[in-house]
Structures are given as C-alpha cells and as structure tokens.
Amino acid sequence: MESIVLEAPAKINLVLDIKGKRPDGYHELETVMHQINLVDRIHIKTNGEAGINLTTDHPGLTCGQENLAYRAAQLIFQESGCTTGIQVLIEKRIPLGAGLAGGSSDAAAVLSGINRLFELGYDITQLMGMAGCLGSDVPFCLLGIESAGATALARGRGEILQTLPHCILPWILIVNPGFELSTAEAYRYFSLDAVKTRPDLSAFLAAWNECAIIDIARQLSNVLETVSIPRCPLIEGIKQDMVARGALKALMSGSGPTVFGLYHEEAAARWAEQYFQSHYSQVHLVSSYSRGDYYAGK
Ligand code: C5P
C-alpha cells in the first residue's frame, strides 16, 4: 500500500461537566462526546524524500510543528523508528478553534493512517497511549476512527473512555460564528462558583440508553458556557435563535464558539439551516457519524 485516505470526524459535547482542577493543571472532566458527519479528509502517502511534508487546502491552517497532525506523525515515527518520508494532505472542512476537535481528529487520523499504511502493528491500546500524549480529545477521536464512529463518556483529562451504545441523532444543526476561541483560555477562566446548574449525567445516560431524542435534548448541558458566553454573547444569541427556529435544544460545543441544535424533524432543521446560512458562513446540517457517510461540503 502506498497511500491511504481517512475521514477525521468532528465531535460535539452533549454533556460537559468539570469536577475540579487537578494538581497537573488540567481539569477533571465528565463529558459525553459524540462524532458527527462533518469530516476532514486526511490523505497520506509515501514520499521519496525523507521527513514529513504536510499541506492543506485551508489558508488559515499552519503546517509545521504547531499543527497537531504534524506532531502525531512525528510521534509515531519516533516510537516505531520508521524513517520513510510521507506526504500528508488535510482537506479541511471542520472549522478551526471551534470546540469541535478538528485538530485532534486530524491528529488521530494521522496516527491511525500511518499505523495502517506502514503496517506498524500497533494495537488500539498502544495507539491510545500515543493519542493521550498529543491532547485530551485525541483518544476519543481515535476511538471513533478505529471503530465505525463513537459516542463515549470521557473522564480524567478526557482520555478515560467508556463507549456508549449506538444512537443516531438524525438532524444536528451546526453554526460556527466565524471566530476562534482558545480552549486553554476557557479552562483558565473557568470557576465552579459561576456554575448555577450542573449537568445531570445519570438522567442523560438514561435518555441516551433509550435513544430518546427529546429527553436527550432536555439533558444537554455544558458548564464551559459560563466562561465563553459572557465573553462572546453572540453564542447565547445563536442558541436562542435556534430554539426560536424549532430546535429541541441548542448548546455550545466544547469551549466554543460553535453552537449545535438538535432537531426532531427534517423540515424544521432545513428551515433553520436556511435562516442561519443567510447570517453565517459556517453552517452545516449533519447527523451522527458513521463511517463512509461523510459531509462532502457545499
Ligand atoms: O489537552 P489539550 O492540549 O487539548 O488541552 C488544551 C488546554 O485545555 C490545556 O492546555 C489545558 O489548559 C486545558 N484543559 C484542561 N483540562 C482538560 C483538558 C484541557 O485544563 N481536561
């Protein structure tokens, strides 16, 4: 095999709770992550010249050491002692700095792709170890890429994963307001004192296990909204607009600024999609991810 193409799906956080700050500076999380069919495509091929050559079709994305996908390639080469040159092309569709784990998913796809392309023979546990060194969301993204798409309860920094049963959310409207937010900053400014209502994880899991979309929607909750909404009130505006346009509920994903809304019916979702498209450039009507079913762009 000389080349491989992988899908790197975005995730949304259906529940995100922070239990406290850890001695290592990270925050102890309890979050449910869910992959959606908004995907980057990662093309990897062997190259005559030694080293890692990363390119992308997105003008705002840097392609050196600062790109997590580059560091993923470096890490797995270092671990394996592989010295063959590779070329990696990232076809970017997931908005940057959006709370959708686009960069983490690209990195996970690079780990998975290089392992397969060079038949390095790492099993999922070994790949997960490397993923955890790259970032808190990378193990979840890898889990989904190695299976047919994933929903998982994540604890610890985000790397302790428990896979949840399969449930398809048919209409998820994604609206990105077109600016980036720093995850590190959101966590830095987080204070438990500002949280008025905590997510009810057991109620969420009960709804999820039944795949009861109305009850799932009712339990959507993200404590990082207490940081990002006061800094960017537009996020709250988008949430309210979504509910006014038929969403069962709308929530910020991760540390934002992307907002997603769950819809029960196609007609309402498409009507809302049209409305948001006339106001924002990054609007995607998607569903839960399953492999082979990817968002091809508009
Ligand atoms: O792990 P990752 O590099 O993606 O995290 C980005 C930043 O978000 C970290 O540097 C840290 O400041 C913050 N973070 C945190 N607790 C977590 C995950 C991330 O404080 N569980």
Short mmCIF file of C-alpha atoms and ligand atoms in Angstrom, two decimals:
data_model
loop_
_atom_site.label_atom_id
_atom_site.label_comp_id
_atom_site.label_asym_id
_atom_site.label_seq_id
_atom_site.Cartn_x
_atom_site.Cartn_y
_atom_site.Cartn_z
CA MET A 1 0.00 0.00 0.00
CA GLU A 2 1.39 3.41 -0.94
CA SER A 3 -1.41 5.69 0.12
CA ILE A 4 -4.46 5.87 2.36
CA VAL A 5 -7.36 8.29 2.82
CA LEU A 6 -9.15 8.59 6.15
CA GLU A 7 -12.09 10.56 7.44
CA ALA A 8 -11.47 12.62 10.57
CA PRO A 9 -14.88 13.43 12.07
CA ALA A 10 -15.73 16.39 14.30
CA LYS A 11 -17.23 15.84 17.74
CA ILE A 12 -19.80 17.66 19.80
CA ASN A 13 -20.06 17.53 23.59
CA LEU A 14 -23.59 16.54 24.61
CA VAL A 15 -22.69 16.93 28.28
CA LEU A 16 -19.62 18.66 29.68
CA ASP A 17 -19.05 18.92 33.40
CA ILE A 18 -15.87 19.98 35.23
CA LYS A 19 -15.33 18.35 38.60
CA GLY A 20 -12.36 20.44 39.67
CA LYS A 21 -8.75 21.39 38.94
CA ARG A 22 -6.06 18.72 39.13
CA PRO A 23 -2.54 19.02 40.51
CA ASP A 24 -1.16 18.75 36.94
CA GLY A 25 -3.06 21.92 35.93
CA TYR A 26 -5.67 20.10 33.84
CA HIS A 27 -9.33 19.88 34.82
CA GLU A 28 -11.13 16.72 35.85
CA LEU A 29 -13.88 16.18 33.29
CA GLU A 30 -17.08 14.25 32.89
CA THR A 31 -18.15 14.70 29.29
CA VAL A 32 -20.10 12.84 26.64
CA MET A 33 -18.55 13.20 23.21
CA HIS A 34 -20.36 12.28 20.02
CA GLN A 35 -18.93 12.15 16.49
CA ILE A 36 -20.84 13.87 13.69
CA ASN A 37 -20.58 13.59 9.93
CA LEU A 38 -18.74 16.84 9.45
CA VAL A 39 -15.32 15.49 8.48
CA ASP A 40 -11.86 16.46 7.35
CA ARG A 41 -10.26 14.06 4.86
CA ILE A 42 -6.67 13.04 5.51
CA HIS A 43 -4.61 11.77 2.55
CA ILE A 44 -1.34 10.07 3.48
CA LYS A 45 1.16 8.72 1.00
CA THR A 46 4.75 7.60 1.00
CA ASN A 47 7.23 10.10 -0.36
CA GLY A 48 10.65 9.66 -1.98
CA GLU A 49 12.14 12.36 0.22
CA ALA A 50 12.66 11.70 3.93
CA GLY A 51 10.63 13.63 6.51
CA ILE A 52 7.06 14.79 6.96
CA ASN A 53 5.52 17.02 4.33
CA LEU A 54 2.17 18.42 5.49
CA THR A 55 -0.11 20.50 3.27
CA THR A 56 -3.71 21.67 3.45
CA ASP A 57 -6.39 23.32 1.33
CA HIS A 58 -7.22 25.71 4.22
CA PRO A 59 -5.37 29.04 4.10
CA GLY A 60 -5.68 29.60 7.87
CA LEU A 61 -4.04 26.35 8.91
CA THR A 62 -0.32 26.18 9.67
CA CYS A 63 1.53 23.09 8.52
CA GLY A 64 4.63 22.88 10.72
CA GLN A 65 5.33 21.67 14.25
CA GLU A 66 2.43 23.76 15.60
CA ASN A 67 -0.02 21.53 13.73
CA LEU A 68 -1.08 18.62 15.95
CA ALA A 69 -1.34 16.33 12.92
CA TYR A 70 2.34 17.00 12.17
CA ARG A 71 3.26 16.18 15.78
CA ALA A 72 1.20 12.98 15.55
CA ALA A 73 3.25 11.86 12.53
CA GLN A 74 6.49 12.76 14.33
CA LEU A 75 5.45 10.83 17.44
CA ILE A 76 4.51 7.57 15.71
CA PHE A 77 7.67 7.71 13.56
CA GLN A 78 9.78 8.28 16.67
CA GLU A 79 8.09 5.39 18.52
CA SER A 80 8.38 2.97 15.61
CA GLY A 81 11.76 4.02 14.24
CA CYS A 82 10.16 4.32 10.79
CA THR A 83 12.13 6.71 8.56
CA THR A 84 10.20 6.61 5.28
CA GLY A 85 9.15 10.03 4.00
CA ILE A 86 5.44 10.85 3.93
CA GLN A 87 3.16 13.42 2.45
CA VAL A 88 0.02 14.35 4.37
CA LEU A 89 -2.76 16.45 2.87
CA ILE A 90 -5.52 17.76 5.14
CA GLU A 91 -8.75 18.59 3.31
CA LYS A 92 -10.16 20.87 5.97
CA ARG A 93 -13.93 21.16 6.46
CA ILE A 94 -14.19 21.37 10.26
CA PRO A 95 -13.92 25.00 11.44
CA LEU A 96 -10.72 25.88 13.33
CA GLY A 97 -10.65 26.69 17.08
CA ALA A 98 -14.32 25.82 17.15
CA GLY A 99 -14.87 23.38 20.04
CA LEU A 100 -15.35 20.57 17.51
CA ALA A 101 -11.96 18.83 17.99
CA GLY A 102 -11.00 19.23 14.33
CA GLY A 103 -7.26 19.39 15.05
CA SER A 104 -7.46 16.45 17.47
CA SER A 105 -9.35 14.37 14.94
CA ASP A 106 -6.80 15.12 12.20
CA ALA A 107 -4.02 14.02 14.59
CA ALA A 108 -5.90 10.82 15.45
CA ALA A 109 -6.40 10.06 11.75
CA VAL A 110 -2.68 10.54 11.12
CA LEU A 111 -1.80 8.05 13.91
CA SER A 112 -4.31 5.54 12.60
CA GLY A 113 -3.34 6.09 8.95
CA ILE A 114 0.43 5.75 9.44
CA ASN A 115 -0.10 2.63 11.54
CA ARG A 116 -2.12 1.07 8.70
CA LEU A 117 -0.04 2.39 5.79
CA PHE A 118 3.25 1.06 7.14
CA GLU A 119 1.69 -1.98 8.84
CA LEU A 120 3.35 -0.97 12.11
CA GLY A 121 1.12 -3.35 14.06
CA TYR A 122 0.21 -1.07 16.98
CA ASP A 123 -2.99 -2.19 18.69
CA ILE A 124 -5.69 0.22 19.86
CA THR A 125 -4.27 0.42 23.42
CA GLN A 126 -0.83 1.41 22.13
CA LEU A 127 -2.30 3.96 19.73
CA MET A 128 -4.45 5.35 22.56
CA GLY A 129 -1.30 5.88 24.63
CA MET A 130 0.23 7.96 21.83
CA ALA A 131 -3.06 9.82 21.32
CA GLY A 132 -3.15 10.77 25.02
CA CYS A 133 0.33 12.33 24.72
CA LEU A 134 -0.90 14.59 21.92
CA GLY A 135 -4.02 16.04 23.56
CA SER A 136 -7.03 15.37 25.76
CA ASP A 137 -9.55 14.85 22.92
CA VAL A 138 -7.27 12.80 20.66
CA PRO A 139 -8.00 9.39 22.30
CA PHE A 140 -11.76 9.82 21.77
CA CYS A 141 -11.24 10.89 18.15
CA LEU A 142 -9.02 7.85 17.60
CA LEU A 143 -11.60 5.53 19.14
CA GLY A 144 -14.16 6.76 16.63
CA ILE A 145 -11.79 6.49 13.67
CA GLU A 146 -10.81 2.94 14.61
CA SER A 147 -14.48 1.93 15.01
CA ALA A 148 -17.45 2.99 12.91
CA GLY A 149 -17.90 6.27 14.78
CA ALA A 150 -18.22 6.73 18.51
CA THR A 151 -20.11 8.18 21.41
CA ALA A 152 -18.26 7.93 24.70
CA LEU A 153 -18.30 9.12 28.27
CA ALA A 154 -14.88 10.63 28.92
CA ARG A 155 -13.36 11.18 32.34
CA GLY A 156 -9.96 12.26 33.65
CA ARG A 157 -8.44 14.81 31.26
CA GLY A 158 -10.77 13.36 28.65
CA GLU A 159 -8.67 10.26 27.94
CA ILE A 160 -10.50 7.71 30.16
CA LEU A 161 -13.20 6.47 27.83
CA GLN A 162 -16.31 4.39 28.20
CA THR A 163 -18.08 3.67 24.91
CA LEU A 164 -21.82 4.33 24.97
CA PRO A 165 -24.45 2.46 22.95
CA HIS A 166 -25.16 3.48 19.39
CA CYS A 167 -27.86 6.12 18.93
CA ILE A 168 -28.32 8.18 15.77
CA LEU A 169 -29.20 11.86 16.13
CA PRO A 170 -30.69 12.48 12.70
CA TRP A 171 -30.68 16.30 12.49
CA ILE A 172 -27.90 18.29 14.12
CA LEU A 173 -27.51 21.89 13.02
CA ILE A 174 -24.02 23.27 13.48
CA VAL A 175 -23.47 27.03 13.46
CA ASN A 176 -20.00 28.48 13.83
CA PRO A 177 -19.94 32.26 14.24
CA GLY A 178 -16.65 32.60 12.35
CA PHE A 179 -14.12 33.35 15.09
CA GLU A 180 -11.85 31.07 17.11
CA LEU A 181 -11.75 30.55 20.87
CA SER A 182 -8.80 29.17 22.80
CA THR A 183 -9.55 26.02 24.81
CA ALA A 184 -6.72 26.76 27.24
CA GLU A 185 -8.17 30.21 27.97
CA ALA A 186 -11.68 28.87 28.53
CA TYR A 187 -10.34 26.45 31.15
CA ARG A 188 -8.15 29.14 32.69
CA TYR A 189 -11.13 31.43 33.31
CA PHE A 190 -13.46 28.65 34.47
CA SER A 191 -14.77 28.95 38.02
CA LEU A 192 -17.07 26.42 39.67
CA ASP A 193 -18.70 29.35 41.53
CA ALA A 194 -20.15 30.64 38.26
CA VAL A 195 -21.98 27.37 37.56
CA LYS A 196 -25.66 27.58 38.51
CA THR A 197 -26.88 24.27 37.08
CA ARG A 198 -24.72 21.19 36.78
CA PRO A 199 -25.38 18.55 34.13
CA ASP A 200 -27.38 15.54 35.32
CA LEU A 201 -25.23 12.76 33.89
CA SER A 202 -27.39 9.87 35.06
CA ALA A 203 -30.52 11.44 33.55
CA PHE A 204 -28.59 12.00 30.31
CA LEU A 205 -27.34 8.40 30.23
CA ALA A 206 -30.85 7.05 30.89
CA ALA A 207 -32.14 9.08 27.93
CA TRP A 208 -29.19 8.04 25.77
CA ASN A 209 -29.63 4.35 26.51
CA GLU A 210 -33.24 4.63 25.33
CA CYS A 211 -32.15 6.78 22.36
CA ALA A 212 -35.00 9.11 23.37
CA ILE A 213 -34.13 12.27 21.45
CA ILE A 214 -36.49 14.63 23.28
CA ASP A 215 -35.12 13.51 26.65
CA ILE A 216 -31.53 13.62 25.34
CA ALA A 217 -32.12 17.21 24.21
CA ARG A 218 -33.51 18.14 27.61
CA GLN A 219 -30.30 16.93 29.30
CA LEU A 220 -27.79 18.74 27.04
CA SER A 221 -25.54 20.83 29.29
CA ASN A 222 -22.07 22.39 29.18
CA VAL A 223 -20.51 24.23 32.13
CA LEU A 224 -17.94 25.95 29.87
CA GLU A 225 -20.80 28.14 28.61
CA THR A 226 -20.33 30.06 31.88
CA VAL A 227 -16.95 31.22 30.56
CA SER A 228 -17.47 31.57 26.82
CA ILE A 229 -20.97 33.16 26.72
CA PRO A 230 -20.13 36.18 28.91
CA ARG A 231 -17.04 36.74 26.73
CA CYS A 232 -18.96 36.21 23.46
CA PRO A 233 -22.68 36.91 23.97
CA LEU A 234 -23.29 36.06 20.30
CA ILE A 235 -23.13 32.39 21.36
CA GLU A 236 -26.24 32.89 23.50
CA GLY A 237 -27.89 34.75 20.62
CA ILE A 238 -27.32 31.80 18.27
CA LYS A 239 -28.67 29.38 20.88
CA GLN A 240 -31.84 31.42 21.31
CA ASP A 241 -32.29 31.80 17.54
CA MET A 242 -32.01 28.03 17.13
CA VAL A 243 -34.68 27.33 19.72
CA ALA A 244 -36.87 30.04 18.18
CA ARG A 245 -36.46 28.15 14.89
CA GLY A 246 -37.58 24.77 16.11
CA ALA A 247 -34.57 23.19 17.83
CA LEU A 248 -35.43 20.89 20.71
CA LYS A 249 -32.45 22.50 22.45
CA ALA A 250 -29.21 24.23 21.48
CA LEU A 251 -25.84 24.06 23.24
CA MET A 252 -22.28 25.30 22.82
CA SER A 253 -19.83 22.51 21.96
CA GLY A 254 -16.61 22.14 23.99
CA SER A 255 -15.12 25.53 24.80
CA GLY A 256 -17.00 27.08 21.86
CA PRO A 257 -17.79 29.11 19.98
CA THR A 258 -19.70 26.58 17.81
CA VAL A 259 -23.34 26.02 18.72
CA PHE A 260 -25.31 22.92 17.79
CA GLY A 261 -29.05 22.35 17.89
CA LEU A 262 -30.90 19.05 17.90
CA TYR A 263 -33.94 18.78 15.66
CA HIS A 264 -36.63 16.15 15.62
CA GLU A 265 -37.82 16.78 12.09
CA GLU A 266 -36.10 17.40 8.79
CA ALA A 267 -38.39 20.25 7.68
CA ALA A 268 -37.68 22.38 10.76
CA ALA A 269 -33.95 21.63 10.55
CA ARG A 270 -33.77 22.65 6.88
CA TRP A 271 -35.75 25.82 7.51
CA ALA A 272 -33.39 26.79 10.32
CA GLU A 273 -30.35 25.86 8.20
CA GLN A 274 -31.50 28.31 5.50
CA TYR A 275 -32.00 31.06 8.05
CA PHE A 276 -28.54 30.62 9.57
CA GLN A 277 -26.88 30.32 6.16
CA SER A 278 -28.02 33.84 5.39
CA HIS A 279 -26.25 35.10 8.53
CA TYR A 280 -23.15 32.90 8.94
CA SER A 281 -20.76 31.23 6.51
CA GLN A 282 -20.10 28.07 8.56
CA VAL A 283 -23.45 26.30 8.83
CA HIS A 284 -23.74 22.54 8.49
CA LEU A 285 -26.76 20.31 8.81
CA VAL A 286 -25.36 16.92 9.81
CA SER A 287 -26.24 13.73 11.66
CA SER A 288 -24.32 11.31 13.84
CA TYR A 289 -21.19 9.94 12.17
CA SER A 290 -20.91 6.50 10.77
CA ARG A 291 -18.03 5.60 8.53
CA GLY A 292 -18.42 6.06 4.81
CA ASP A 293 -21.11 8.66 5.34
CA TYR A 294 -19.25 11.93 5.23
CA TYR A 295 -20.02 15.54 4.69
CA ALA A 296 -18.82 16.46 1.23
CA GLY A 297 -19.13 20.23 1.56
CA LYS A 298 -21.35 22.69 -0.20
O1 C5P B 1 -5.13 18.52 26.06
P1 C5P B 1 -5.20 19.71 25.19
O2 C5P B 1 -3.85 20.19 24.74
O3 C5P B 1 -6.15 19.58 24.05
O4 C5P B 1 -5.82 20.87 26.08
C1 C5P B 1 -5.72 22.23 25.75
C2 C5P B 1 -5.73 23.03 27.03
O5 C5P B 1 -7.01 22.95 27.66
C3 C5P B 1 -4.77 22.52 28.06
O6 C5P B 1 -3.52 23.14 27.93
C4 C5P B 1 -5.40 22.91 29.36
O7 C5P B 1 -5.11 24.25 29.65
C5 C5P B 1 -6.89 22.84 29.05
N1 C5P B 1 -7.50 21.59 29.51
C6 C5P B 1 -7.78 21.43 30.87
N2 C5P B 1 -8.36 20.27 31.30
C7 C5P B 1 -8.70 19.30 30.43
C8 C5P B 1 -8.43 19.44 29.05
C9 C5P B 1 -7.84 20.61 28.63
O8 C5P B 1 -7.49 22.32 31.68
N3 C5P B 1 -9.29 18.20 30.90
#
